[in-house]
Short mmCIF file of C-alpha atoms and ligand atoms in Angstrom, two decimals:
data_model
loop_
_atom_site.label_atom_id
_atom_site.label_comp_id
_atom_site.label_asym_id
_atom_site.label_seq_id
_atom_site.Cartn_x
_atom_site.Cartn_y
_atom_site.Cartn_z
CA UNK A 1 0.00 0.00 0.00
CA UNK A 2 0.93 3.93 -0.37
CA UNK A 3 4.20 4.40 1.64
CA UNK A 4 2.83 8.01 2.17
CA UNK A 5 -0.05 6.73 3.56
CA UNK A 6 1.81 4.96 6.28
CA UNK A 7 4.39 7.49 6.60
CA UNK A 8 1.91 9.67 7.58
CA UNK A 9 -0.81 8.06 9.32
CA UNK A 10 1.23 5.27 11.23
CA UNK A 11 4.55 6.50 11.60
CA UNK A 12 5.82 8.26 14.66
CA UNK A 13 9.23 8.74 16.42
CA UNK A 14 10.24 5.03 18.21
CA UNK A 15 12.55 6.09 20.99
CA UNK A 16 12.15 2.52 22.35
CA UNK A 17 13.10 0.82 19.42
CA UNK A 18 16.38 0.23 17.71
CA UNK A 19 14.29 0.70 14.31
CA UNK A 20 10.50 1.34 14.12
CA UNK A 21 8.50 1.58 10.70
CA UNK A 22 9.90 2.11 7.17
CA UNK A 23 12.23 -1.22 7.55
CA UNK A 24 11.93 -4.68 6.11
CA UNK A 25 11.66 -5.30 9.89
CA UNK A 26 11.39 -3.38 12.94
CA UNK A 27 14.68 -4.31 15.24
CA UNK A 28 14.18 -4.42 19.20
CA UNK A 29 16.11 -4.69 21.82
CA UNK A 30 14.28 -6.29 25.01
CA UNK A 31 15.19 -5.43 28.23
CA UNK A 32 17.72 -7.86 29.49
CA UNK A 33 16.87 -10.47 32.23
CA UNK A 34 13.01 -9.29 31.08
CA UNK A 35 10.88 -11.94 29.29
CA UNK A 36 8.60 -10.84 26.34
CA UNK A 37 4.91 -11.53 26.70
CA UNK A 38 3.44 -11.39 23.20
CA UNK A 39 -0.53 -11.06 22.59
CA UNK A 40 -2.67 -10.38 18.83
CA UNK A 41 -6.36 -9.63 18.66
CA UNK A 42 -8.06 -9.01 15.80
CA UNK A 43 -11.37 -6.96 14.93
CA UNK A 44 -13.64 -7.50 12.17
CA UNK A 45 -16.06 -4.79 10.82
CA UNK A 46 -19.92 -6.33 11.61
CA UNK A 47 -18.38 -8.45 14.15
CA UNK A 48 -16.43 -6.57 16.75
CA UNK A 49 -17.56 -2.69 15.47
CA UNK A 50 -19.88 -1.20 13.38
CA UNK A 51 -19.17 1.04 10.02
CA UNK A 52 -21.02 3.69 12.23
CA UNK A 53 -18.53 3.52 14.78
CA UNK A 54 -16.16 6.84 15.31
CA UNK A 55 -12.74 5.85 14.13
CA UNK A 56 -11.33 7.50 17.13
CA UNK A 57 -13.24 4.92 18.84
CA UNK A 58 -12.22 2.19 16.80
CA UNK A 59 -8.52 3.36 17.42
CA UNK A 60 -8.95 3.24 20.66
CA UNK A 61 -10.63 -0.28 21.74
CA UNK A 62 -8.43 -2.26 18.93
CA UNK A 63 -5.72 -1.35 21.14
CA UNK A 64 -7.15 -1.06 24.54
CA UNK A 65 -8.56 -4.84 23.77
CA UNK A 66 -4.24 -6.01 23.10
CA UNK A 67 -3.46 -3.79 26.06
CA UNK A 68 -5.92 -5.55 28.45
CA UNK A 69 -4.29 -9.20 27.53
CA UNK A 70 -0.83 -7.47 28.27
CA UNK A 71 -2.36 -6.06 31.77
CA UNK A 72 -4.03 -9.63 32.00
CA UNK A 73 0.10 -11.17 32.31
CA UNK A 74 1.11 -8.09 34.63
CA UNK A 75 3.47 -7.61 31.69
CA UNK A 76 4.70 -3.71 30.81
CA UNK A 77 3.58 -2.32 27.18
CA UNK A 78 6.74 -2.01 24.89
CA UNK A 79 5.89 -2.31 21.04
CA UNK A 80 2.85 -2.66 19.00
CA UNK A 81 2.51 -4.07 15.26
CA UNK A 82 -0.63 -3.16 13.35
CA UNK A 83 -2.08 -5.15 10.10
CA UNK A 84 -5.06 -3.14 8.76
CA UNK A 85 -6.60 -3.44 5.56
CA UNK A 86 -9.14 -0.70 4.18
CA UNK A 87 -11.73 -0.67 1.71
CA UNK A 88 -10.41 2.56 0.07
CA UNK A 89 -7.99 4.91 1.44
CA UNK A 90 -10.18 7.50 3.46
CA UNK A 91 -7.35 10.39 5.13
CA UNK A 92 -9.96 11.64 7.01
CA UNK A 93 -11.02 7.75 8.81
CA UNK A 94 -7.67 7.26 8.93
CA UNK A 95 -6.56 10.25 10.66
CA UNK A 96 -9.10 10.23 13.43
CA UNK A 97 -8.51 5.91 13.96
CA UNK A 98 -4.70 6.76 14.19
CA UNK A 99 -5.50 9.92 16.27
CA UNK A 100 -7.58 7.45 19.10
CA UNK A 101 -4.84 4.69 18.52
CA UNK A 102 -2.10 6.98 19.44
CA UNK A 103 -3.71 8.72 22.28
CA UNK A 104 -3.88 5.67 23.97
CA UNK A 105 -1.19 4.29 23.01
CA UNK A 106 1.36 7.55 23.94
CA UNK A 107 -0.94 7.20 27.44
CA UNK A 108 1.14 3.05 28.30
CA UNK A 109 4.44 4.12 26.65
CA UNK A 110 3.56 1.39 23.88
CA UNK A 111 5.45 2.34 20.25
CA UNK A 112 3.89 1.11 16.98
CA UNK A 113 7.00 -0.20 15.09
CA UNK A 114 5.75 -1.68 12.28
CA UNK A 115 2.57 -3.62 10.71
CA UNK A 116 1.01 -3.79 7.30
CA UNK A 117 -1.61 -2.22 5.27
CA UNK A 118 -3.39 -3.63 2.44
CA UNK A 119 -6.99 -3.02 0.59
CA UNK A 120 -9.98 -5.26 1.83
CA UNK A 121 -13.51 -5.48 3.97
CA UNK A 122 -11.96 -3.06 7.26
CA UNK A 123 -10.38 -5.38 9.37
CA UNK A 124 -7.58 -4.95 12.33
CA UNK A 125 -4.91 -6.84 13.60
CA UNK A 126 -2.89 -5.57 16.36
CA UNK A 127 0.26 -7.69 18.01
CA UNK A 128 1.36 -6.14 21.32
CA UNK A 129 4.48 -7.05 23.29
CA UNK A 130 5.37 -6.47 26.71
CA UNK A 131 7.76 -6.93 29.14
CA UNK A 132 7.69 -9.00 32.60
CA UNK A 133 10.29 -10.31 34.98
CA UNK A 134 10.83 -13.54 35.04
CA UNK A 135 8.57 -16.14 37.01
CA UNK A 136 6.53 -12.76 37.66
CA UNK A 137 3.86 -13.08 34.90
CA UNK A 138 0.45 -13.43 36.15
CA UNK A 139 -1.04 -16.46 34.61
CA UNK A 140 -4.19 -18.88 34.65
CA UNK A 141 -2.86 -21.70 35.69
CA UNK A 142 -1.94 -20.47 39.28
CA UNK A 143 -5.02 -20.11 41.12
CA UNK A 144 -4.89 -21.78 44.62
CA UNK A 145 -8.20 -23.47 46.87
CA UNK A 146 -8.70 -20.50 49.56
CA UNK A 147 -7.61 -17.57 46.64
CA UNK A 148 -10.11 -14.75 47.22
CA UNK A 149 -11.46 -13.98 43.83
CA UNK A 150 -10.81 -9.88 42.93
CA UNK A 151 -12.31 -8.26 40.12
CA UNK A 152 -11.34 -4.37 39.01
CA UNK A 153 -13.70 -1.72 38.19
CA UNK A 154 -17.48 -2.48 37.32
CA UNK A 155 -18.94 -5.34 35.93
CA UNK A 156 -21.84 -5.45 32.88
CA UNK A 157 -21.10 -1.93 31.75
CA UNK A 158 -20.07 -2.92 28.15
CA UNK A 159 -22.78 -5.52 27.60
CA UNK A 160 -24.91 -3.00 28.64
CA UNK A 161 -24.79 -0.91 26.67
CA UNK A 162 -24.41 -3.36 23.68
CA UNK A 163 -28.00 -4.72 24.35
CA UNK A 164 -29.03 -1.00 24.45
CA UNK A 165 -28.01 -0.78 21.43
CA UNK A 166 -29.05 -3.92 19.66
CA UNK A 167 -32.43 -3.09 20.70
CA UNK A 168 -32.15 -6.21 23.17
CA UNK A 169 -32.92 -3.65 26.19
CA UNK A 170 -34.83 -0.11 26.67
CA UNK A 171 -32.91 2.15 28.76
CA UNK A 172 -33.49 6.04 29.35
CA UNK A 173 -31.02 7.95 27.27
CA UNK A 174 -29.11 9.64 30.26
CA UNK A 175 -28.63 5.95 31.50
CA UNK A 176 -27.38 4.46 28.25
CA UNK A 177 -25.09 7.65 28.15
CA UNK A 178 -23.86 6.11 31.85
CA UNK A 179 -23.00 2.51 30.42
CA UNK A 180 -21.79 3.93 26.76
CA UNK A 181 -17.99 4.95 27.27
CA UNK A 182 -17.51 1.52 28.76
CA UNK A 183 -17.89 -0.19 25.09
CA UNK A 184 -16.81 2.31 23.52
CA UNK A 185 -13.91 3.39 25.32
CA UNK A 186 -12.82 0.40 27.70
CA UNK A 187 -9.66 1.57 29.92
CA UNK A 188 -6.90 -1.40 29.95
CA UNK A 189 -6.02 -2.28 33.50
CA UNK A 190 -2.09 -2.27 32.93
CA UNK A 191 -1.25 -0.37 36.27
CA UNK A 192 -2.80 -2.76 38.40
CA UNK A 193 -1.89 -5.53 36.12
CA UNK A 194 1.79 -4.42 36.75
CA UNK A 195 1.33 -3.84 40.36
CA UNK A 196 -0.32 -7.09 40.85
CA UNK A 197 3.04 -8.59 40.40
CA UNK A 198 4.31 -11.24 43.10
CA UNK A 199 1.03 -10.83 45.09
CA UNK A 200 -1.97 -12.37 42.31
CA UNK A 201 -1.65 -15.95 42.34
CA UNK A 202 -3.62 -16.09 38.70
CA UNK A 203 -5.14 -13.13 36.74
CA UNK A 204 -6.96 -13.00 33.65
CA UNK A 205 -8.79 -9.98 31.39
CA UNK A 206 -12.38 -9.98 30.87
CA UNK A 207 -13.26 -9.63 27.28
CA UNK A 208 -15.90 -12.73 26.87
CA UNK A 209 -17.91 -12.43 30.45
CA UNK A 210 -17.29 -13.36 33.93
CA UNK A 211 -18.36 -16.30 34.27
CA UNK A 212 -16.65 -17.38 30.78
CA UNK A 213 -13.07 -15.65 31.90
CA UNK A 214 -13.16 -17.05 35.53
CA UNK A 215 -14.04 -20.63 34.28
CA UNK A 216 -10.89 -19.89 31.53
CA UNK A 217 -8.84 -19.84 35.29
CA UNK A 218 -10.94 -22.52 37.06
CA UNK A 219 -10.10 -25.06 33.91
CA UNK A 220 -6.33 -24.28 33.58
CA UNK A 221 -5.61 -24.31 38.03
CA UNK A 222 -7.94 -27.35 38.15
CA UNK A 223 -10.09 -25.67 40.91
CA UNK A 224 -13.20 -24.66 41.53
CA UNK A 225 -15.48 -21.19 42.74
CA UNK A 226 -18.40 -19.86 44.51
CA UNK A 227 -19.01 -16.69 43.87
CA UNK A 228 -21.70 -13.80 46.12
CA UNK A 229 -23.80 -12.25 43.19
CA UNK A 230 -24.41 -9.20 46.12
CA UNK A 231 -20.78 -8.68 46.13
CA UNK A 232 -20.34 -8.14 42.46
CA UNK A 233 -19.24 -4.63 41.71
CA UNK A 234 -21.88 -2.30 39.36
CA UNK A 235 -22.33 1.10 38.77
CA UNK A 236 -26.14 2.18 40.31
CA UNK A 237 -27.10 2.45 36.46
CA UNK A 238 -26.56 -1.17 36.21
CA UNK A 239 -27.86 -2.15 39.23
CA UNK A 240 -31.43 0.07 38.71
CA UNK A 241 -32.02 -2.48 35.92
CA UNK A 242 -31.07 -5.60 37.68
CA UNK A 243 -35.25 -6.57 37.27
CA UNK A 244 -34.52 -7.47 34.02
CA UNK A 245 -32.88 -10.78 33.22
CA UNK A 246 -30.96 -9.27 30.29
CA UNK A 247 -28.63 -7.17 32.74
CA UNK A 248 -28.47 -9.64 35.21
CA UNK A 249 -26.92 -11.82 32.31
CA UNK A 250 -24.72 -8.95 31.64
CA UNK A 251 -23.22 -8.63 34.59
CA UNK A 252 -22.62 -12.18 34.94
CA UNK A 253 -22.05 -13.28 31.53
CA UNK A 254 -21.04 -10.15 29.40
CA UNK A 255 -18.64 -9.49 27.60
CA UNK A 256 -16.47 -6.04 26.58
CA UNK A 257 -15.67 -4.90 30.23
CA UNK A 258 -11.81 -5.48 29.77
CA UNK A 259 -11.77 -5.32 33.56
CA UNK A 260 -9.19 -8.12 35.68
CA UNK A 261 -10.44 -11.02 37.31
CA UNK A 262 -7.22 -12.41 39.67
CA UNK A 263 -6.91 -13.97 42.68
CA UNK A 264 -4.82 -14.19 45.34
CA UNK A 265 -4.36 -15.94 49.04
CA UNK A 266 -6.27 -14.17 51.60
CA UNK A 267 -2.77 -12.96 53.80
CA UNK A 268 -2.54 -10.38 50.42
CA UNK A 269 -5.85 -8.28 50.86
CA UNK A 270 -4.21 -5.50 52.32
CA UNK A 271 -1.39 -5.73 49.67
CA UNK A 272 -3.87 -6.29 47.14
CA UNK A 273 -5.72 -2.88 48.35
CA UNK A 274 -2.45 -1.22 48.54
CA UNK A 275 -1.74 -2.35 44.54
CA UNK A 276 -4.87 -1.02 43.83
CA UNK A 277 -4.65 2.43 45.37
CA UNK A 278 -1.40 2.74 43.58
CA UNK A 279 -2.91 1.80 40.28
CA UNK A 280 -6.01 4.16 40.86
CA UNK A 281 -8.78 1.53 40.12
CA UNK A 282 -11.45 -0.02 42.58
CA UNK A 283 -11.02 -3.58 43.31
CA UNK A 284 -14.11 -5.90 45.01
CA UNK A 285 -13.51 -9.16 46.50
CA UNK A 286 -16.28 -11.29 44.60
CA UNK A 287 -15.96 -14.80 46.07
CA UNK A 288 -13.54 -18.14 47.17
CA UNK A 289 -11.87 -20.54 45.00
CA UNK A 290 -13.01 -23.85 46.00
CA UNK A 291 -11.11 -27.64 45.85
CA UNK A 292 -13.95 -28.81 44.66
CA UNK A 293 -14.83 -28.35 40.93
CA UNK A 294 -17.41 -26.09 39.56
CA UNK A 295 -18.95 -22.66 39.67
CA UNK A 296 -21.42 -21.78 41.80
CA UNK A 297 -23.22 -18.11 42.21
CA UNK A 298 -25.28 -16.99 45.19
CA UNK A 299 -27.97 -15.29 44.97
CA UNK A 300 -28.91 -12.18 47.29
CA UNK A 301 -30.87 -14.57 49.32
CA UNK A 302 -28.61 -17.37 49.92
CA UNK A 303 -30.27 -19.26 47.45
CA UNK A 304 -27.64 -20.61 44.41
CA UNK A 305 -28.34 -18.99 41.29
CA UNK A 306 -28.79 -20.86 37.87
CA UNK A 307 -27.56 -19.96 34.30
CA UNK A 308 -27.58 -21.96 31.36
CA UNK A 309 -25.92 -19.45 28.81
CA UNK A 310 -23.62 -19.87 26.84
CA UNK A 311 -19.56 -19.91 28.75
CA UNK A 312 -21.37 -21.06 32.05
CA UNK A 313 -23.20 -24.23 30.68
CA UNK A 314 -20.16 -26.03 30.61
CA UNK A 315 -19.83 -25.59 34.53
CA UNK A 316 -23.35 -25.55 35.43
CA UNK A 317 -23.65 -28.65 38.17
P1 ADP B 401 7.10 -4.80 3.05
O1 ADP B 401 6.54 -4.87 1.67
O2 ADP B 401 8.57 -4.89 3.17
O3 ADP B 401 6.37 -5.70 4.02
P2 ADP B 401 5.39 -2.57 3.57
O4 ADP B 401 5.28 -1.67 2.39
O5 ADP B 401 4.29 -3.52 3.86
O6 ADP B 401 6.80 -3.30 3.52
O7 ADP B 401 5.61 -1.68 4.87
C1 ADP B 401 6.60 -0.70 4.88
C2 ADP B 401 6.91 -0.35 6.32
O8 ADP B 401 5.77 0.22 6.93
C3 ADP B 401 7.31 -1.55 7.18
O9 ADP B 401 8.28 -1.11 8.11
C4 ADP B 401 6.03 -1.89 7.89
O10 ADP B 401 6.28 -2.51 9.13
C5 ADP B 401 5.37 -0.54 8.06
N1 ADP B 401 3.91 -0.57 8.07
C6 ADP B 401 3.07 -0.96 7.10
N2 ADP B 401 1.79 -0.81 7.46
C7 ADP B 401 1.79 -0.32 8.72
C8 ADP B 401 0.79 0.05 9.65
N3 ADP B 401 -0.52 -0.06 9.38
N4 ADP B 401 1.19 0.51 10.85
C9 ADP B 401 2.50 0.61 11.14
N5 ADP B 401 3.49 0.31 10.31
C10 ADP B 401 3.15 -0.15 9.10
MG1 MG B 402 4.27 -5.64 4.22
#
């Protein structure tokens, strides 16, 4: 594709590289004694955004998305590589997607160095690379019977305001403008990701739902969970339409909120508050991993709560 194109949209000054775009290859130098944690995602027009979407927006989530795996491994953002390919060349889409992109991007230190651009249905591809010391990474297989279960942030936000918008729920406008930025805009957790270092016995992001995510630990650590639905972390506009079994499923089973899910022995809470503070985000004890297999939710009165959608059906008893 047009090197002008990329000269100008995609290239900026790599301080943290040995050589960024404009190469056969980008050359880096990783930190020595560091280990690399690499990460891709990839998002489809139709599938993971709509034409409609602003392509600041767009800019922003296809990286925030990477980010959150890299936060996910309590790794540190280093270099990004970016495949896109574009119906046409539109400078004005391009602009504003590379102006969200870089915002974000300039916000974790991470450099673009390099990608590819071709013609096509609007699809992205973004590789992100980080850096963690070794043994320190925060992964799924580590979680321990007796772990409290921590999750950042609020839950449901994203999937929220995705039924909103697929029609699948009415909401009041000033509500949905509550629950909007939160799929539109989702804030990678990298801070506490980093800070969770040496005290989270597993972590992982939530991008497919709770209940999904959690079980993605549950399987790999060969443990189980019970988790207090009362105890699961909202915002008020969430909660006020908790009547409706389409937001209690997004709380529990929604996707988009890019928040962490980690846990960690109990002897850590008042590390794991500490972290948190540091990192400036909220984090909510949610429930116990159990020896025994399976997830289990309880309900506000005691009672255990069913579900039967999908990413829970598997672990329903
Ligand atoms: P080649 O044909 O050698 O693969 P390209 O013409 O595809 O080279 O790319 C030229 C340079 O621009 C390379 O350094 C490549 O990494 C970079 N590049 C291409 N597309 C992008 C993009 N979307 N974002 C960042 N860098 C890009
Ligand atoms: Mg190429």
């Amino acid at each position: 594709m047009e090197f002008s194109l990329i000269a100008k949209h995609f290239t900026r000054a790599t301080p943290g590289a040995v050589l960024g775009v404009g190469d056969d290859c980008a050359l880096l130098a990783p930190t020595p004694g560091m280990q690399l944690a690499v990460s891709s995602d990839m998002l489809l027009e139709g599938r993971h955004f709509s034409p409609q979407d602003s392509p600041a927006g767009i800019g922003h989530k296809s990286l925030a998305v990477n980010l959150s795996d890299l936060a996910a491994m309590g790794a540190t953002p280093r270099w990004a590589i970016l495949a896109i390919a574009l119906p046409e060349e539109n400078d004005a889409w391009l602009t504003a997607f590379a102006r969200g992109f870089f915002r974000l991007a300039d916000l974790h230190g991470i450099e673009l160095v390099g990608g590819d651009t071709t013609r096509g249905t609007l699809t992205l591809s973004i590789t992100v690379m980080g850096e963690v010391p070794p043994g320190q990474a925060l992964r799924r297989d580590g979680a321990q019977a007796g772990d409290d279960i921590w999750v950042s942030g609020m839950l449901g936000s994203a999937a929220l305001a995705l039924a909103y918008r697929q029609g699948r729920l009415f909401m009041e406008q000033v509500d949905a403008a509550r629950v909007l930025p939160a799929l539109y805009l989702p804030t990678p957790r990298v801070a506490l990701g980093i800070a969770l270092r040496g005290l989270a016995n597993s972590a992982i992001d939530i991008s497919d739902g709770l209940l999904a995510d959690l079980g993605h630990i549950l399987e790999r650590s060969g443990v189980g969970a019970r988790l207090e639905f009362s105890a699961l972390p909202m915002l008020p506009v969430v909660q006020s339409y908790l009547h409706e079994a389409v937001a209690r499923d997004c709380v529990l089973a929604g996707g988009d909120d890019y928040e962490l899910c980690f846990t960690a022995p109990t002897s850590q809470r008042d590390a794991i508050h500490a972290a948190a503070a540091r990192a400036e985000v909220a984090v909510t004890r949610i429930g116990q991993i159990t020896v025994e297999a399976g997830l289990s939710v309880t309900g506000a009165d005691g009672q255990p709560l069913l579900y039967d959608r999908t990413g829970y059906d598997h672990f329903a008893a």
